[in-house]
Coordinates of C-alpha atoms and ligand atoms in Angstrom, one line a residue:
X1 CA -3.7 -22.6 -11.6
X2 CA -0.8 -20.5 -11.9
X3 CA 1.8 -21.3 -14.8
X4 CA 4.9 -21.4 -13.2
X5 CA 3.8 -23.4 -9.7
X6 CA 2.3 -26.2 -12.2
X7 CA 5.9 -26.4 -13.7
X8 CA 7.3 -26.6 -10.4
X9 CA 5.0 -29.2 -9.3
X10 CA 5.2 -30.7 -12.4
X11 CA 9.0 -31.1 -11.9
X12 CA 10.1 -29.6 -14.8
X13 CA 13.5 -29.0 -15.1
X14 CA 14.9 -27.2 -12.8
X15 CA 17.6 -24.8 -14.9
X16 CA 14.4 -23.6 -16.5
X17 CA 12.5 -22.7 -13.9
X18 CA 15.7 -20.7 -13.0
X19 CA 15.6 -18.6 -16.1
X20 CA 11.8 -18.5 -15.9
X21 CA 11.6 -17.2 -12.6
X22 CA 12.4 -13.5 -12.5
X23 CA 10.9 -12.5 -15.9
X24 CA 7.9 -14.5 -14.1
X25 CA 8.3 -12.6 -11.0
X26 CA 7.4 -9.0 -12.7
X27 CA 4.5 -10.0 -14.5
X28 CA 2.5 -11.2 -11.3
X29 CA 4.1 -7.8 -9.5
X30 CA 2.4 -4.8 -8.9
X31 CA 3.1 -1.7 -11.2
X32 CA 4.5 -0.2 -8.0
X33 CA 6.9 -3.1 -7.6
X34 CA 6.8 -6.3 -5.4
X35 CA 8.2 -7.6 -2.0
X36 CA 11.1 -9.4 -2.9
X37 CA 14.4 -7.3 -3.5
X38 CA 16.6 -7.6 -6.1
X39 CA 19.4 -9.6 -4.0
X40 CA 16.7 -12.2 -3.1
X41 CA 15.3 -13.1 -6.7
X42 CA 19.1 -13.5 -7.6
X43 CA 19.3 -15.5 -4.5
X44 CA 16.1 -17.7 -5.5
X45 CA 17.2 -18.0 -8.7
X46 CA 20.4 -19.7 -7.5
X47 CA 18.7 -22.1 -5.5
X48 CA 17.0 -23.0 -8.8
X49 CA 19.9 -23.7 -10.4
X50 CA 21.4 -25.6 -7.8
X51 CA 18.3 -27.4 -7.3
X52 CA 18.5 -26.6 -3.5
X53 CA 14.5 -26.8 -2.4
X54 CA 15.7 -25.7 1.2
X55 CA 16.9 -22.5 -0.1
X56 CA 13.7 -21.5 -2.0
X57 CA 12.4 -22.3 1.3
X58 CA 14.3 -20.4 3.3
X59 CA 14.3 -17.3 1.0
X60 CA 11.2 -17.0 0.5
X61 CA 9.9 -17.0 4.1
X62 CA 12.7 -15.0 4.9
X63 CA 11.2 -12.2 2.9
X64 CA 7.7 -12.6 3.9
X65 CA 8.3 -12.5 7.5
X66 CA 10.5 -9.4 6.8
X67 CA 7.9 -7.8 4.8
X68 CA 5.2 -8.4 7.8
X69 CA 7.8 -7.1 10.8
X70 CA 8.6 -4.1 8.4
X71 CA 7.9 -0.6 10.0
X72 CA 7.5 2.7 8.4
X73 CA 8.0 6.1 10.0
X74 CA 7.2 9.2 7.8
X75 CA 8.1 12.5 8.5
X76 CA 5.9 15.6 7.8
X77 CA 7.2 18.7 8.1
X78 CA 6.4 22.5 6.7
X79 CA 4.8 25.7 7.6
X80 CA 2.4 26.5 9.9
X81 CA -1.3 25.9 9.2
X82 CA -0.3 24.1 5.6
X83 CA -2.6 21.1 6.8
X84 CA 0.5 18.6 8.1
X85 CA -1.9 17.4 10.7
X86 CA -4.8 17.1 8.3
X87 CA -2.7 15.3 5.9
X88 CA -1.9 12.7 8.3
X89 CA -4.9 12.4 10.0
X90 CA -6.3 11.3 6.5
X91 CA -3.7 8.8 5.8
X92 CA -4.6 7.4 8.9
X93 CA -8.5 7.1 8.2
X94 CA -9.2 9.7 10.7
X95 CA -12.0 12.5 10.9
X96 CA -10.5 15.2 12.6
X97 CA -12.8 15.4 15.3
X98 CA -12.5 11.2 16.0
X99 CA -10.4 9.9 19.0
X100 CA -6.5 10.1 18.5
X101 CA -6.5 12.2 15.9
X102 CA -4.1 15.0 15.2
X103 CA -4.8 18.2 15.9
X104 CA -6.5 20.6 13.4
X105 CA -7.2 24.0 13.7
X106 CA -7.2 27.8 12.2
X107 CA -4.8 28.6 14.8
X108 CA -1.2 27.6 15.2
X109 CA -1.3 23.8 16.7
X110 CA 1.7 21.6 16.4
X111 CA 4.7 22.9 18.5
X112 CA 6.2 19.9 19.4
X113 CA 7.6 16.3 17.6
X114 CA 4.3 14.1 17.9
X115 CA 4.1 10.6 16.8
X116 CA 0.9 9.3 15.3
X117 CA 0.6 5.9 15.3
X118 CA -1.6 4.1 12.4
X119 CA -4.7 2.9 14.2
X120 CA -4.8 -0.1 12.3
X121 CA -1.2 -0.9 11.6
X122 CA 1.0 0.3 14.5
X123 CA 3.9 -0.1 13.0
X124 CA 3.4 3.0 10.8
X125 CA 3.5 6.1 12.1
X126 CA 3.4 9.4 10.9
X127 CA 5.5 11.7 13.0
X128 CA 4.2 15.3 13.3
X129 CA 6.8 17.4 13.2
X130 CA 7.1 21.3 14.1
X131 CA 6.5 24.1 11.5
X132 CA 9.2 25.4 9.5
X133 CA 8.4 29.1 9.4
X134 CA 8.4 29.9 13.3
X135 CA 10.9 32.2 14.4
X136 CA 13.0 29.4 15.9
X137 CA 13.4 27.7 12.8
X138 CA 17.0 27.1 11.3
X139 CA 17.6 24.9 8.1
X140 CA 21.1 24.1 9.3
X141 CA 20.2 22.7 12.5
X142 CA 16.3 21.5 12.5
X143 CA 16.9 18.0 10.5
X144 CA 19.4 16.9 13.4
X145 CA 16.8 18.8 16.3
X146 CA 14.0 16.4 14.7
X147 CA 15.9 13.1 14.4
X148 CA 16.1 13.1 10.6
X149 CA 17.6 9.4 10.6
X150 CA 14.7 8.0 11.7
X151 CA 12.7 8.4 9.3
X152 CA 12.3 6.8 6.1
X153 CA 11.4 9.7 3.9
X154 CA 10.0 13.1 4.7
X155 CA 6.5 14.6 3.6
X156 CA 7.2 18.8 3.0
X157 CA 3.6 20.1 3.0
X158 CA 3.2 23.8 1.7
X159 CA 0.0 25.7 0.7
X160 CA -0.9 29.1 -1.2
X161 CA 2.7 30.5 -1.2
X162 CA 5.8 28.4 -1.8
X163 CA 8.3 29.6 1.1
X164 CA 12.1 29.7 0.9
X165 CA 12.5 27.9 4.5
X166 CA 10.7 24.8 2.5
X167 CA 13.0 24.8 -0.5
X168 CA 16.0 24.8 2.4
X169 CA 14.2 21.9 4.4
X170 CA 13.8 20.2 0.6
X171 CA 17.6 21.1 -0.1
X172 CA 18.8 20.3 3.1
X173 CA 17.1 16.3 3.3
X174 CA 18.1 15.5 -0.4
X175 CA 21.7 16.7 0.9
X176 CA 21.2 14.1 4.0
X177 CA 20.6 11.6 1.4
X178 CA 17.2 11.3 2.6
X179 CA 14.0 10.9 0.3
X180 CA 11.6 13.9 0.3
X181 CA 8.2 14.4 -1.2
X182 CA 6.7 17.9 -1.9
X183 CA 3.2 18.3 -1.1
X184 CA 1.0 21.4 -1.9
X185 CA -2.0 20.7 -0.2
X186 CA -5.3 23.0 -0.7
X187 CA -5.9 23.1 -4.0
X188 CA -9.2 22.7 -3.3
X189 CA -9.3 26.4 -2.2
X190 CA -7.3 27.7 -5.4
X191 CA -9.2 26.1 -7.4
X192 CA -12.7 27.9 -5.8
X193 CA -10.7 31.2 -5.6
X194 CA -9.9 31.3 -9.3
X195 CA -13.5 29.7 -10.2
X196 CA -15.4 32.8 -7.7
X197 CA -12.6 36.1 -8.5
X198 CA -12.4 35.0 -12.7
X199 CA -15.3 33.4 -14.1
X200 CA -14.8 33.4 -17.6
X201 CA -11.3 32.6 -18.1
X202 CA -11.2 29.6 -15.2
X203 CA -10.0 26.8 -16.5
X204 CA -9.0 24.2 -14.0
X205 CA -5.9 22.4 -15.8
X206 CA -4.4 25.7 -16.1
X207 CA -4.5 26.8 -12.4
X208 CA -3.3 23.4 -11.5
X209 CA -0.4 23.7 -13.9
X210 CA 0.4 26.8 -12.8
X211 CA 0.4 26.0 -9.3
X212 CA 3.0 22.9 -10.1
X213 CA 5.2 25.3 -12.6
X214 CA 5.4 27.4 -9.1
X215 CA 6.8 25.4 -7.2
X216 CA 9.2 23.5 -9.8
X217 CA 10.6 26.7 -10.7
X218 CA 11.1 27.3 -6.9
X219 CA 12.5 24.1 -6.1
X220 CA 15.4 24.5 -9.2
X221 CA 16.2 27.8 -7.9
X222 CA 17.4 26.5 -5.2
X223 CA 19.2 23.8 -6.6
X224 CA 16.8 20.8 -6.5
X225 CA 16.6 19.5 -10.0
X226 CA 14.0 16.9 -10.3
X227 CA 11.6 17.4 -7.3
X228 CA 8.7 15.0 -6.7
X229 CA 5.6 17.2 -6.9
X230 CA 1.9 16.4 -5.7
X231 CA -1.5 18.8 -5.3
X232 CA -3.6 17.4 -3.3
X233 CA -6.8 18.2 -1.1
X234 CA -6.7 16.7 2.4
X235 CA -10.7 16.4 2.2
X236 CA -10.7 14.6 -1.5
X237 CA -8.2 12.4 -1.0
X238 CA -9.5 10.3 -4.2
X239 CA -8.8 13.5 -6.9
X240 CA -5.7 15.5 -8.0
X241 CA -1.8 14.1 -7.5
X242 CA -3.0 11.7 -4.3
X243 CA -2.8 8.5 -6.0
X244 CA 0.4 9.3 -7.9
X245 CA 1.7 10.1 -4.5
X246 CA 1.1 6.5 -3.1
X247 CA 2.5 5.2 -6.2
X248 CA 5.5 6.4 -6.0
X249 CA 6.2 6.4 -2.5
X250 CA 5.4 2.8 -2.9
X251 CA 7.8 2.3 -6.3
X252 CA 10.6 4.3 -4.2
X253 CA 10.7 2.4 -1.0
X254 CA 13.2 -1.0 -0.4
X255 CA 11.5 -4.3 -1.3
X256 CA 10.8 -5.1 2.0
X257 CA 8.7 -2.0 3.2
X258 CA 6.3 -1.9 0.1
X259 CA 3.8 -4.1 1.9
X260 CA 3.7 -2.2 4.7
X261 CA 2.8 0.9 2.9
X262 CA 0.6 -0.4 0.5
X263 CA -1.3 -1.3 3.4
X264 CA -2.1 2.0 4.1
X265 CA -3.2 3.2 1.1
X266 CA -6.9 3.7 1.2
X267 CA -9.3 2.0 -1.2
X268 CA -10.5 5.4 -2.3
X269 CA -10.2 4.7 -6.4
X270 CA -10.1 1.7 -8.6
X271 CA -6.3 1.6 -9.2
X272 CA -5.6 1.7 -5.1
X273 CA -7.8 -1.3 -5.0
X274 CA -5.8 -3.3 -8.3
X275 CA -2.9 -2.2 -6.4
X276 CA -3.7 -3.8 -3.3
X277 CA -5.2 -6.8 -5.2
X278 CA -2.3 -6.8 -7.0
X279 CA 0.4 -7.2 -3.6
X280 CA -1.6 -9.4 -1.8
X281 CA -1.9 -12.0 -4.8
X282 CA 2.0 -11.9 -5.2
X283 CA 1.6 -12.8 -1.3
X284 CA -0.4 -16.1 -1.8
X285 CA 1.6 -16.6 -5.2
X286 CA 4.8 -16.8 -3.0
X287 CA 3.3 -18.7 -0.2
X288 CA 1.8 -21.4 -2.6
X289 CA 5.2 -21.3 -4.1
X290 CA 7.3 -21.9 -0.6
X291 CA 4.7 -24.4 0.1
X292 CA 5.3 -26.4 -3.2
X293 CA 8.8 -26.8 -2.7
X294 CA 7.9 -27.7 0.9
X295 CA 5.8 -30.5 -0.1
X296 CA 8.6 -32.1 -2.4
X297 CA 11.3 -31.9 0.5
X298 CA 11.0 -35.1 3.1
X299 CA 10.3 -34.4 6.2
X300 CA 9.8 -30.7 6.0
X301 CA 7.4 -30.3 9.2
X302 CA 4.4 -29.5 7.5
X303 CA 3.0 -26.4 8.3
X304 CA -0.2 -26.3 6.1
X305 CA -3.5 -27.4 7.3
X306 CA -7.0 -26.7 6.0
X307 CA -8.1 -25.3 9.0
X308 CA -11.7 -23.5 8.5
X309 CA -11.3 -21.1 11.9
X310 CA -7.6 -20.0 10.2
X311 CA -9.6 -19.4 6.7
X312 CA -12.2 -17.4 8.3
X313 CA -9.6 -15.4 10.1
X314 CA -7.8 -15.0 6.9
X315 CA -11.0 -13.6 5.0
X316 CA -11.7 -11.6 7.9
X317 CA -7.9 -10.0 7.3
X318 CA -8.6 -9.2 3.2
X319 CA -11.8 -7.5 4.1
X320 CA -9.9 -5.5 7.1
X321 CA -7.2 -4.4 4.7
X322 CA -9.2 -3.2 2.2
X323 CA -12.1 -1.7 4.7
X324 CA -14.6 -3.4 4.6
X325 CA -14.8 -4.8 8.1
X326 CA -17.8 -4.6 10.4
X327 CA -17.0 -1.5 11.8
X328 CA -16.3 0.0 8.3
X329 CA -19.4 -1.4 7.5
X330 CA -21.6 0.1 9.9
X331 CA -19.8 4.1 8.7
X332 CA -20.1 3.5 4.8
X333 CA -23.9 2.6 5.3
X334 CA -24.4 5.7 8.0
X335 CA -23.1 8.1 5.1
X336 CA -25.4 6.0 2.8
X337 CA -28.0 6.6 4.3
X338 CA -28.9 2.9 4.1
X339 CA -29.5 0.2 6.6
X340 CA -26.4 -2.7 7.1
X341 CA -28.6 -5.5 6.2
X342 CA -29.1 -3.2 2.9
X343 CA -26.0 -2.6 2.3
X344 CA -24.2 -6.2 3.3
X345 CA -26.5 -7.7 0.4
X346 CA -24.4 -6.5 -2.2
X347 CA -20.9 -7.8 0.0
X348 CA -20.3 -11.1 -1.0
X349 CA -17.4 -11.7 1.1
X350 CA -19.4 -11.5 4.1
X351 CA -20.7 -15.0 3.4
X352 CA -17.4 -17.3 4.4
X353 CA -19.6 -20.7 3.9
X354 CA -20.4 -20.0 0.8
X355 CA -17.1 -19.0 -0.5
X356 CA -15.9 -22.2 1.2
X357 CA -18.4 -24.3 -0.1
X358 CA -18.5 -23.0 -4.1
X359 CA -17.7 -25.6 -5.9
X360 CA -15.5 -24.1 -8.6
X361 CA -12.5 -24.2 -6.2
X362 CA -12.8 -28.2 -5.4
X363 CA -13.2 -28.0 -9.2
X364 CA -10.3 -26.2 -9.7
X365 CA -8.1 -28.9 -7.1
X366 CA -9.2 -31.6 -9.0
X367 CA -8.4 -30.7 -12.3
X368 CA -4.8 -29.6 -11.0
X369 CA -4.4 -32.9 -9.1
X370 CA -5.3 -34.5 -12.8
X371 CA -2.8 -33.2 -15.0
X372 CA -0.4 -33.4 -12.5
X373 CA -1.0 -37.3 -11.5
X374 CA -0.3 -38.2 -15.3
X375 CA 2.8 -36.7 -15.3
X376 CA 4.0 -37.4 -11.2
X377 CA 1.9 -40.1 -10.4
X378 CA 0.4 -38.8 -7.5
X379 CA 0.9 -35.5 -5.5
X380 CA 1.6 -35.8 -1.6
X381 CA -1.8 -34.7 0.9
X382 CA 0.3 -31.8 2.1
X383 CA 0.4 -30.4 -1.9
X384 CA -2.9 -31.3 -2.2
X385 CA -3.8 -29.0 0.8
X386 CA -1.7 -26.3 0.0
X387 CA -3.4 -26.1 -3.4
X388 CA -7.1 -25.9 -1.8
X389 CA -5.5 -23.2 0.2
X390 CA -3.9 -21.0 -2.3
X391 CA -7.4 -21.6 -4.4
X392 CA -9.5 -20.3 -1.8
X393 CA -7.5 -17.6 -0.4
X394 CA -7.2 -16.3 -3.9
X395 CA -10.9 -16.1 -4.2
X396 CA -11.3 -14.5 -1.0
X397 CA -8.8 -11.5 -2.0
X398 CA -10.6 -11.9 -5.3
X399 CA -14.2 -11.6 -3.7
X400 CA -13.2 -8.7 -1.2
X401 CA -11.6 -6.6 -3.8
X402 CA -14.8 -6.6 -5.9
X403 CA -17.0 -5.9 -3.1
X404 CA -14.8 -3.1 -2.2
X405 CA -14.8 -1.8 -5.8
X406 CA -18.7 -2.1 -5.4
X407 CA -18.9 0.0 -2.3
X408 CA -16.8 2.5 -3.5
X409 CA -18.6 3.2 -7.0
X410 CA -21.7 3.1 -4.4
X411 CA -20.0 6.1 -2.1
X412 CA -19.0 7.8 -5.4
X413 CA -22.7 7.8 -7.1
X414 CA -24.3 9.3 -4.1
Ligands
GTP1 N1 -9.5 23.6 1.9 C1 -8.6 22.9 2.5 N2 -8.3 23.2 3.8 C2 -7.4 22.5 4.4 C3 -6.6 21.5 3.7 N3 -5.7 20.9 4.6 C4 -5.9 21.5 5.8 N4 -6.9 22.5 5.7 C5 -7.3 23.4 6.7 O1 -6.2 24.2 7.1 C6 -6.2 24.5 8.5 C7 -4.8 24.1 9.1 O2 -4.7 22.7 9.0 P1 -3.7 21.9 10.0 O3 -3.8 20.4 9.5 O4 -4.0 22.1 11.4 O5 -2.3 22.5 9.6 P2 -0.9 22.2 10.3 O6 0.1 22.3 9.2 O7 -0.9 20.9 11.1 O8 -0.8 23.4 11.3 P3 0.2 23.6 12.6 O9 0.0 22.4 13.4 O10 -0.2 24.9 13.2 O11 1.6 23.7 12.0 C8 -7.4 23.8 9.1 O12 -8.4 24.7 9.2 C9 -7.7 22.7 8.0 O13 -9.0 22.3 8.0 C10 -6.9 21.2 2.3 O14 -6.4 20.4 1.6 N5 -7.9 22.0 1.8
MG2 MG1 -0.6 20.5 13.1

């Protein structure tokens, strides 16, 4: 059971729990940060201090409701035939030949602002937005022409050669106060051109470095002094600056919006599936907390049930998010090669009842309910049900992010 919720239910005093709740809060966090800003955690901590259970309450949902209704609209902008399309088709799962994808092609594409909404969480989208480098294009006036407000940070994608109209886009949104993050995409291709036209001397580390010391330099010229940098290949999303990409994006954003975008991140490497892990056990973490205070505050209209259609849906949800649904399924075992019933023998999470049914988590309730009897005397039905809950949805995150670590290190050995 988790330290500080046994204190709470414990009722230890409540001035500690005060000063034990932030330095708490960051080590159950992701590295990329958590959900709650910094004006809440002071605000939580008050209500510790003053011993107001209503508050906590209050706060806490507050935030998680705000995290859930949180949208994200990401701009991504640059030359002509850099890959802006591909870029987003692949943040958004998407083949680019599959239904509602973006338009890829050899051949000039995207003339107009398009929105592409995230096909499994609409509340993202990724707007398209119209090259830099066509005749048309002015610095001083294309951030108003595309809306720039409306966004929460821009994407500048570039390839082969760095162009000045992108260090003016880069100088221009910094100068908005906007966020921007500069992405050279194809490295893919450099990295084949160097290997092919010079043999002997390639060294991959070198051409990458190079390739980055490019477009630093380029970026200071022009007055920019600490640009965000990422290579990347749109069709090896898992290699190069990717992953460093979604990190930071996800350490930059406000509080509120990191679960949104963390949802997005695909489980393409071990440390996006931690991450995830990571964000949706602060989730439960906060819920069992809310739901702690709950039970200690009369007639707080109890919310909690353990409702086994609800806990199915909720497993359902984990292996959604970190794609391993039926439909997903079905794809990963096509690429396999393998048949589903082959592959869904090494998923455990596909087996509800028997997650429900393992005994370790009734074994886990019961010791809690002990040690906390001999100190309280008894703990209400509605904690007693909140803690079977925050057991068993932990060990369905728990059992989903395995499995998804087992499917991937399956994908990446064939
Ligand atoms: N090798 C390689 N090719 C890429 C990469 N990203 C995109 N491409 C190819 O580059 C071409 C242009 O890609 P698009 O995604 O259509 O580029 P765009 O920036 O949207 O182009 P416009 O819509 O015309 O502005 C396509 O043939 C893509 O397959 C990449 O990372 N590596
Ligand atoms: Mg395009």
């Amino acid at each position: 059971m988790d330290q500080f919720i046994e204190s709470f239910l414990s009722k230890k005093n409540f001035l500690q729990l005060a000063s034990e709740f932030s330095p708490y809060y960051s080590t159950i966090i992701s590295k990329a940060g958590g959900i709650l800003s910094q004006e809440t955690l002071s605000d939580i901590q008050a209500a510790f201090q003053n011993g107001n259970l209503e508050d906590i309450v209050k706060k806490i949902q507050d935030a998680l409701v705000q995290a859930e209704n949180a949208s994200l609209d990401v701009a991504v902008t640059g030359q002509s035939g850099t890959g802006k399309s591909s870029f987003i088709n692949a943040l958004r799962g998407l083949g680019h030949e599959e239904e509602k994808s973006a338009l890829v092609g050899i051949v000039e594409t995207t003339m107009e602002k398009t929105p592409y909404q995230h096909p499994k969480y609409p509340k993202v989208t990724f707007w398209d937005l119209p090259g830099t480098g066509t005749p048309n294009f002015c610095a001083d006036t294309y951030l108003e022409k595309v809306g720039f407000t409306n966004y929460d940070f821009f994407i500048i994608i570039s390839s082969t050669r760095f162009t000045y109209n992108d260090a003016l886009l880069a100088q221009k949104i910094k100068s908005m106060g906007k966020k921007f993050y500069f992405v050279r995409t194809k490295v893919d291709n450099d990295l084949y051109n160097e290997k092919v036209s010079k043999p002997k001397s390639f060294d991959e580390k070198t051409v990458l470095q190079q390739i980055r010391d490019n477009c630093l330099a380029n970026l200071h010229h022009i007055g920019v002094p600490d640009p965000n940098i990422f290579l990347i290949s749109n069709f090896d999303l898992a290699d190069f600056d990717f992953p460093r990409l979604e990190e930071i994006m996800l350490k930059e954003l406000p509080a509120h919006k990191r679960h949104i975008c963390m949802l997005l991140v695909p489980c393409l490497s071990d440390f996006a599936i931690e991450m995830k892990r990571d964000f949706f056990r602060e989730k439960i973490w906060l819920d069992a907390l809310k739901s702690s205070a709950m039970a200690f505050i009369p007639f707080m209209p109890c919310i909690i049930g353990f409702n086994l259609p609800e806990q199915e849906k909720c497993l359902n949800r984990y292996r959604s998010h970190f794609g391993l649904d039926d439909e997903a399924i079905k794809n990963v075992a096509k690429n396999l090669g393998t048949s589903v019933q082959e592959l869904s023998s090494s998923i455990k999470s596909l087996n509800f009842w028997l997650l429900v049914k393992e005994d370790s988590i009734v074994e886990k309730v019961k010791a809690c309910v002990e040690s906390f009897c001999s100190v309280n005397g008894g703990l209400s039905s509605m904690a007693l049900q909140f803690l079977k809950t925050y057991c068993l949805h932990l060990k369905f995150l728990n059992t989903v992010a395995d499995d998804a670590k087992v499917i991937l290190h399956k994908t990446l050995k064939s």
